Amino acid sequence: MSKLNEAVRALLAEAVTRTTDPSQAQRLEEQQTRLNEPLRVAIAGKVKAGKSTLLNALVGEELAPTDAGECTKIVTWYREGLTRKVSFVSKDGSKVDAPFERSDGAIEIALNGHTADDIERIEVEWPSSALREMTLIDTPGIGSLTSGISERTERFLALGEDRETPADAVIYLLKHLHSSDLDFLQAFHDDDLADASTVSAIALIARADEIGVGRIDSMASADRIAARYRQEPKLRSLVQTVMPVAALVGQGGVTLTEADFRALGMIAAMEEEPRTALLLTADRFADSDEPVEPSRATRRALLVKYGLFGVRVSVALIVAGEVTSAPVLAQRLVGISGLPALRTYLQSHFASKKDVLKARSALLALSAVAAEQEAAGDPWLAAEVERVQASAHEFVELGMLGALRASTNRLKAADLDSLERLFGRDGVEATVRLGLDPGASQPEVRSSAHAELGRWQRRAESPLSEPDVVHVSRAAMRTCEGILGDLEGA
Amino acid sequence: MGYTLGIDLGTTFTAAAVFRDGRAEIANLGERASAVPSVVFLKDDTTILVGIPAERRAVTEPDRVAREFKRRFGDTTPIFLGGTPLSADLLTAKVLRWVYDTVAAVEGSAPDSLALTYPANWGPYKRELLDQTVNISGLHGARTLTEPEAAAIYYSTNERIDPGQVVAVYDLGGGTFDAAVLERIDDGFRVLGKPEGIERLGGIDFDAAVFAHVTGALGPEMDQLDPEDPATMAAVARLRLDCVEAKEALSADTEASIPVMLPSLRTEVRLTRGELEDKIRATIAETVEAMRRALVSAKKTPDEVTTFLLVGGSSRIPLVADMLTSAFGRPIAVDAHPKHSVSLGAAIAAADSPVGAVPVVTPPSPSVEDAAVPAPRKKGVLVLGLVLVAVLIGVGAFVLPRLGAGNGEGTAATVTTTARQAPVTQPVTATTLPPQPSEPPSEMCGELITSDLTLGEAVANCEGDGLVIGVDGVTIDLGGQLVSGAGTVGTVGIRLNGVTDVTILNGTVSGFGHGVVVENGGGAVLDSVVSTAHRGSGLLATGPDTVVTIVDSEFSANGEAGATFNDGVSATSRTSVFSNNRGTGLGLSGATVSLNGDTIDSNSGAGIAVIGSENQSLSTDLLATGVTLRGNQTGVFFLQGGQGTVEQSLIDGSSESGVRLLDAGEVSILDNQLSKNAQGIRAQSGTLLARGNVIVGSGLGVALEGAEANMTDNEVTLSEGNGFVVTGGVVVMTDNESSRNGGFGFEFGSGATVTDGGGNTASGNSEDCSQVCLISIS
């Protein structure tokens, strides 16, 4: 456990015993419980940005309803459970089981007289290994047709003055950089935890397959757009990275059937000219009288499941002879979708950093309580929270891990690798950070840390170093100083 | 005169201001700029340098430098400098104390009270820690207030702000941005809502934008630079500084040229204000948004804000005011010195702090030192770290009493110089006065001498003058006897008023107000005379046509100068000694003095001070040949139009410069040996010819800061820092050699116009610059 997490736990425990306000005590105790729960990752974004599709792709099962309308009207939590169970949590905190049925896989919940306004959230408990490490939270779209829905989301994620964040991390889906997207991200961002702001948010160019109206090079375009967004100063200060994802294609790949493969093979076998004509637009593909096989109904199903881009890519791969079987196509589609890269990122930056992200959430909750107490004339907790924050280099490291590869700094690959290792990519033990043998002696660790410190000091002071490299170098210095400080203390 | 002090310890820059008589003024902390970088350097001997000297050392020893440590304030993990763990708050304490001592030394006294500022978003933990830091630095009782509060206080001294009115403070500094909204209350200001900040946004980013523009224009050349080559790195460092200057220039001009002087490439890159603005517009837009959030948090609309107050060096950029105006449509106020608004406000706030909370100070204080940095401050540190202070004390130590001006009162008259600051009044009391006489005074005391005289016994314990010479042409042989006074102010051991051709031989004069006084056209030869332990000067010569010849005499341990020549005197001295005086060894103003083979050592002031006279018709001219100057503060100091020649002399162990020019006339320094001076030759202004000198083991070899200088055939070696540093003036350099110095062989700042006359060589300088670093020579 990180020093930070320990410090936060200790502070929570002391704050609980000190407070005389039962509601504060309750909130603090909730935070204590939450520290031991899986990471809460919210999926947020504008209407029809592909939130539910992404959630399904991540879970690997079609749980969230994804019809074309605006379906996710209530914040819905998907957490691991022993049995399949759905419940309503109402605003007063009470929880009742909700009857549900699945149609085409998606869960359909009967509101049973409840309205979206009196339900705080829906909790879906589901046996799924994907949910073991993360609780996924589906949120209503921002910029919804009815303003009430987006307000619900904003209330959920940002919570205005009361700064406890129910989510430890956010995956934000965007199609294009839009000012309302930025306002939203800004709200999630919190200045008090300097450098912590970006540790727990990433942005996805969702529906990347639709960029360039589903042209075969859509993903390449999305990659370029993501790369450009990563350099956008405004966005960079708000999210760790920007990645392209075609969740539909990925989900299609996961659930590809032999029948689908055969149908796609038939299209690939057509003469080039009619095939090109057929694949020109979604309308033509769905409604064209030719060919007879695959039938119009089959084609429509393919379009819904894979999207025009997914169909085009699959056909092109088969035509080119790169793909000759359903399993290979499934694998290729999943790869193209960007989902594996996203999963890896979530694993390395969110799941493995749960400890720090949880501490961040707890610290935010603590500062909310501290602000109340300070306003009431007791600055003790405010001072304690500030003290913990002043030494919380873990947030900086996490931010660095997310941002290093994405930035345009002139660091060489070898430098980047040792920086990432130093910042705890492979583990937070001093030996791992320094790339030493696990059994390295204390003097070895010390001299290695001094050497590494000197290296980044030189880098920080070099007149050739740009400010971003200087910034990274100083963060690396602080990491080395942390190792050395621990040795001094030991 | 009492004053209060305000200190703004910024992330990248530290500034100070003083407040007296209802006026706040910027206090100069550095030589070239009033604000100094918030940078510290830990020396091997565990003492600490602050500001520019620290910055300079960063290039060669980056592991001993800490900067932007304000961001680490409160972090329990230490900062390691040269392997030594130090906390950010300790470093802060050191900088704080350094600022305090620097200002106290310049002002000549400690401030009556002190205030320092901190960011508005600091909470109770950091505020408490700041109070502790203040105590660690020995400045108990200092008032603390937020930075925007201080800025608003300063603004409100010039513009009326009524209680209830609201001011928005937009603070764009070197490395951080802060926005706060404040409301005027009866006794100051209070912050409304939550101040907004953007970490890591400031002038540094704009500098980087200019640098990127230059490197972009240079193309692939930049990628081929060798980061291991010290000369190249020094050139890149220079280029970065020029980029900063270009950025600053573009606040006033619409275009700037940036000189590129890389080893492989010399050119210029042009940048227009429009281009710069395009590069930084997005960044400034972020600050405007943060300002808007601060307003929202304060629950104020822009219309409710009386003024948007622009603070911080980068807020001078015209685009800032433009964008704020178009965003909020409200009046914008920006001070002429926005970098100092906070410290100026703090100085004013300090005046309001309770009386009795006055820190006691004896600058420089060892109390800053602590367990982690145990060694006491050494003189060398002061020389490098406190150059300005030392300079000013130096000026104050020139004690040139004028007759009839109540001299010898134990407080010194001070020379008014054209130094940037008011000279310091340094109380001088003679510590070497003889014991109070127990014997009654001799009968000869005060006798008017009208014929030749040889003393057979001492003229002792005179309460008034000793001997008064009444006629021309007499010879007084002191016969090895002592003429002594009771130490009474205003008395003179041997007085010659208007009489000429007098010879005084072989004896000791001691314990008067002044030893020997020659005035009003008098003429005297002093041969084998010792004049010592007077309250004032050993010898005082003044008045037109007064002529003094000194042979084999000694002027030592006097309360003021060894010998002083003023107002039309001409004097020569041969093989005499001027030592251990509390003021200068020998001072001349409006006089012509030639020295040959004299020894001038261990004086508290300059060895020789050559000070131009206020009377323009009197020239001040020194010719020193074969003189030995040792262990003085400055060896030879030419100032205020003083001029002359020093040749074939030895100038050794000066605690400041061996030779220094400040507003000097024409000075020739020829064929001397200068060793172990803090600076060998330092020329700030004046005209200098330095030829054939050997300058060894200095802190800095030669520093040319603004003089018109011709440097020919000099050798500078084994300096602790750079061999030659040229930061200003018009300089021609020919056939100089700079070797085995601890810094650069030659370093040229962009403020200088340097002509390379050829034949300059550098070798064996510190590992980072073993060759000539001609950075901006033209």
Coordinates of C-alpha atoms in Angstrom, one line a residue, chain B residues 291-523:
Chain B
M291 CA -10.1 34.5 -13.7
R292 CA -13.7 33.9 -14.8
R293 CA -13.9 30.8 -12.5
A294 CA -12.5 32.9 -9.6
L295 CA -15.2 35.4 -10.2
V296 CA -17.9 32.7 -10.2
S297 CA -16.5 31.3 -7.0
A298 CA -16.6 34.8 -5.5
K299 CA -20.2 35.2 -6.7
K300 CA -19.3 38.4 -8.5
T301 CA -20.1 39.4 -12.1
P302 CA -17.4 41.3 -14.0
D303 CA -19.6 44.4 -13.7
E304 CA -19.3 44.3 -10.0
V305 CA -15.5 44.5 -10.2
T306 CA -14.0 48.0 -9.9
T307 CA -10.7 47.1 -11.5
F308 CA -8.8 44.1 -12.8
L309 CA -5.4 44.5 -11.3
L310 CA -2.6 43.0 -13.3
V311 CA 0.3 41.7 -11.2
G312 CA 3.5 39.7 -12.1
G313 CA 6.1 40.3 -14.7
S314 CA 4.3 38.5 -17.5
S315 CA 1.2 40.6 -17.1
R316 CA 3.1 43.4 -18.9
I317 CA 2.5 41.5 -22.2
P318 CA 0.0 43.8 -24.0
L319 CA -2.1 40.9 -25.1
V320 CA -3.0 40.1 -21.5
A321 CA -4.7 43.5 -21.0
D322 CA -6.3 43.2 -24.5
M323 CA -7.8 39.8 -23.8
L324 CA -9.0 40.7 -20.2
T325 CA -10.6 43.8 -21.6
S326 CA -12.5 42.0 -24.2
A327 CA -13.5 39.2 -21.8
F328 CA -14.7 41.4 -19.0
G329 CA -15.1 44.9 -20.4
R330 CA -13.8 46.4 -17.2
P331 CA -11.0 48.8 -16.4
I332 CA -7.5 47.2 -16.3
A333 CA -4.8 48.5 -14.0
V334 CA -1.2 47.5 -14.5
D335 CA 1.6 49.1 -12.5
A336 CA 4.9 50.1 -14.2
H337 CA 6.5 47.4 -12.1
P338 CA 3.9 44.7 -11.9
K339 CA 6.6 42.2 -10.7
H340 CA 6.9 44.3 -7.6
S341 CA 3.3 45.1 -6.8
V342 CA 3.1 42.3 -4.2
S343 CA 6.4 43.2 -2.4
L344 CA 5.4 46.9 -2.4
G345 CA 2.1 46.2 -0.9
A346 CA 3.8 43.9 1.7
A347 CA 6.1 46.8 2.7
I348 CA 3.1 49.0 3.2
A349 CA 1.3 46.3 5.1
A350 CA 4.4 45.9 7.3
A351 CA 4.0 49.4 8.5
D352 CA 0.6 48.5 9.8
S353 CA 1.9 45.5 11.8
P354 CA 1.9 46.0 15.5
V355 CA 4.8 47.9 17.0
G356 CA 7.0 45.7 19.2
A357 CA 7.1 42.9 16.7
V358 CA 10.3 44.2 15.6
P359 CA 12.9 41.7 14.6
V360 CA 16.4 42.3 15.9
V361 CA 19.1 41.8 13.3
T362 CA 22.8 41.8 13.0
P363 CA 23.5 41.3 9.4
P364 CA 24.6 38.9 8.2
S365 CA 23.3 36.5 10.7
P366 CA 24.7 33.1 11.6
S367 CA 21.4 32.2 13.1
V368 CA 20.1 31.0 9.7
E369 CA 22.5 28.2 9.8
D370 CA 21.2 25.1 11.4
A371 CA 22.0 21.5 11.9
A372 CA 21.7 20.6 8.3
V373 CA 24.0 23.4 7.2
P374 CA 26.3 23.9 10.2
A375 CA 29.2 25.8 8.9
P376 CA 29.1 29.6 9.5
R377 CA 29.0 31.9 6.6
K378 CA 32.4 32.7 5.2
K379 CA 33.5 35.9 3.8
G380 CA 33.8 34.3 0.4
V381 CA 30.1 33.6 0.4
L382 CA 29.4 37.2 1.1
V383 CA 31.6 38.3 -1.7
L384 CA 29.8 36.1 -4.2
G385 CA 26.3 36.0 -2.7
L386 CA 26.1 39.5 -1.3
V387 CA 28.0 41.5 -3.9
L388 CA 25.7 44.4 -3.7
V389 CA 25.8 44.6 0.0
A390 CA 29.5 44.5 0.2
V391 CA 29.7 47.2 -2.5
L392 CA 27.6 49.5 -0.5
I393 CA 29.3 48.9 2.7
G394 CA 32.5 49.6 0.8
V395 CA 31.2 53.0 -0.4
G396 CA 30.2 53.9 3.1
A397 CA 33.6 53.1 4.4
F398 CA 35.3 55.8 2.5
V399 CA 35.7 58.3 5.2
L400 CA 36.9 61.6 3.9
P401 CA 36.6 64.1 6.7
R402 CA 36.7 67.8 5.8
L403 CA 38.2 70.3 8.2
G404 CA 36.0 72.3 10.3
A405 CA 33.1 69.9 9.6
G406 CA 33.1 68.5 13.1
N407 CA 35.3 65.6 12.0
G408 CA 36.6 63.2 14.5
E409 CA 33.3 63.0 16.3
G410 CA 33.3 59.3 16.1
T411 CA 30.7 59.3 13.4
A412 CA 32.0 59.4 9.9
A413 CA 31.2 61.9 7.2
T414 CA 30.2 60.0 4.2
V415 CA 31.1 60.6 0.6
T416 CA 28.2 61.1 -1.6
T417 CA 28.6 58.9 -4.6
T418 CA 26.6 58.3 -7.7
A419 CA 25.9 54.7 -6.6
R420 CA 22.4 53.7 -7.2
Q421 CA 21.5 53.6 -3.6
A422 CA 22.1 56.1 -0.9
P423 CA 25.4 55.4 0.8
V424 CA 25.4 53.7 4.1
T425 CA 26.4 55.6 7.1
Q426 CA 28.9 53.4 8.8
P427 CA 29.7 54.5 12.3
V428 CA 33.4 54.5 12.8
T429 CA 35.0 54.7 16.2
A430 CA 38.7 54.5 16.7
T431 CA 39.4 51.4 18.7
T432 CA 43.1 52.1 19.1
L433 CA 43.0 55.3 21.1
P434 CA 45.7 55.5 23.8
P435 CA 44.7 55.2 27.4
Q436 CA 43.4 58.3 29.1
P437 CA 46.5 60.3 30.1
S438 CA 47.4 60.1 33.8
E439 CA 50.3 62.5 33.4
P440 CA 49.6 66.2 33.0
P441 CA 50.1 67.7 29.6
S442 CA 53.6 68.9 28.5
E443 CA 54.2 72.6 28.6
M444 CA 55.0 72.6 24.9
C445 CA 51.5 71.5 24.0
G446 CA 50.0 73.9 21.5
E447 CA 53.2 75.9 21.1
L448 CA 53.5 78.0 17.9
I449 CA 56.7 77.1 16.2
T450 CA 58.5 79.9 14.5
S451 CA 62.0 78.5 14.1
D452 CA 63.8 75.2 13.5
L453 CA 63.3 72.8 16.4
T454 CA 64.6 69.5 17.7
L455 CA 62.6 67.8 20.4
G456 CA 64.6 66.5 23.3
E457 CA 61.6 65.1 25.1
A458 CA 58.0 64.0 24.3
V459 CA 55.2 66.5 23.9
A460 CA 52.7 64.4 25.7
N461 CA 49.0 64.3 26.6
C462 CA 48.1 67.5 24.9
E463 CA 44.5 68.4 25.5
G464 CA 44.5 70.7 22.5
D465 CA 46.8 70.8 19.4
G466 CA 50.3 69.4 19.7
L467 CA 52.6 71.7 17.7
V468 CA 51.5 74.5 15.4
I469 CA 53.9 75.7 12.7
G470 CA 53.8 79.4 12.4
V471 CA 56.4 80.3 9.7
D472 CA 57.6 79.1 6.4
G473 CA 60.8 77.1 5.9
V474 CA 61.2 75.6 9.4
T475 CA 62.5 72.1 10.1
I476 CA 61.0 70.2 13.0
D477 CA 63.1 67.2 14.1
L478 CA 61.0 65.2 16.5
G479 CA 64.2 63.5 17.6
G480 CA 62.5 60.1 17.9
Q481 CA 60.1 61.6 20.4
L482 CA 56.4 61.2 20.8
V483 CA 53.9 64.0 20.3
S484 CA 50.7 62.7 21.8
G485 CA 47.2 64.0 22.5
A486 CA 44.4 63.1 24.8
G487 CA 42.2 61.9 22.0
T488 CA 40.2 65.1 22.0
V489 CA 38.0 65.6 19.0
G490 CA 39.1 68.6 16.8
T491 CA 42.7 68.6 18.0
V492 CA 45.6 68.2 15.6
G493 CA 49.1 66.7 16.4
I494 CA 51.1 69.0 14.0
R495 CA 49.2 71.7 12.2
L496 CA 50.5 73.7 9.2
N497 CA 48.1 76.4 8.1
G498 CA 49.3 78.2 5.0
V499 CA 53.0 77.9 5.8
T500 CA 55.3 76.4 3.3
D501 CA 58.6 74.5 3.0
V502 CA 58.2 72.9 6.4
T503 CA 60.1 69.7 7.1
I504 CA 59.0 67.3 9.8
L505 CA 61.4 64.5 10.7
N506 CA 61.8 61.4 12.7
G507 CA 59.2 60.9 15.4
T508 CA 55.7 59.7 16.3
V509 CA 52.5 61.7 16.4
S510 CA 49.6 59.9 18.2
G511 CA 46.2 60.2 19.8
F512 CA 44.8 63.5 18.4
G513 CA 41.7 64.2 16.4
H514 CA 43.9 64.2 13.3
G515 CA 47.6 63.5 13.2
V516 CA 49.2 66.0 10.8
V517 CA 47.1 68.6 9.0
V518 CA 48.5 70.6 6.1
E519 CA 46.1 73.2 4.8
N520 CA 45.5 76.4 2.8
G521 CA 48.5 76.3 0.6
G522 CA 50.9 74.9 3.1
G523 CA 53.9 72.8 2.1

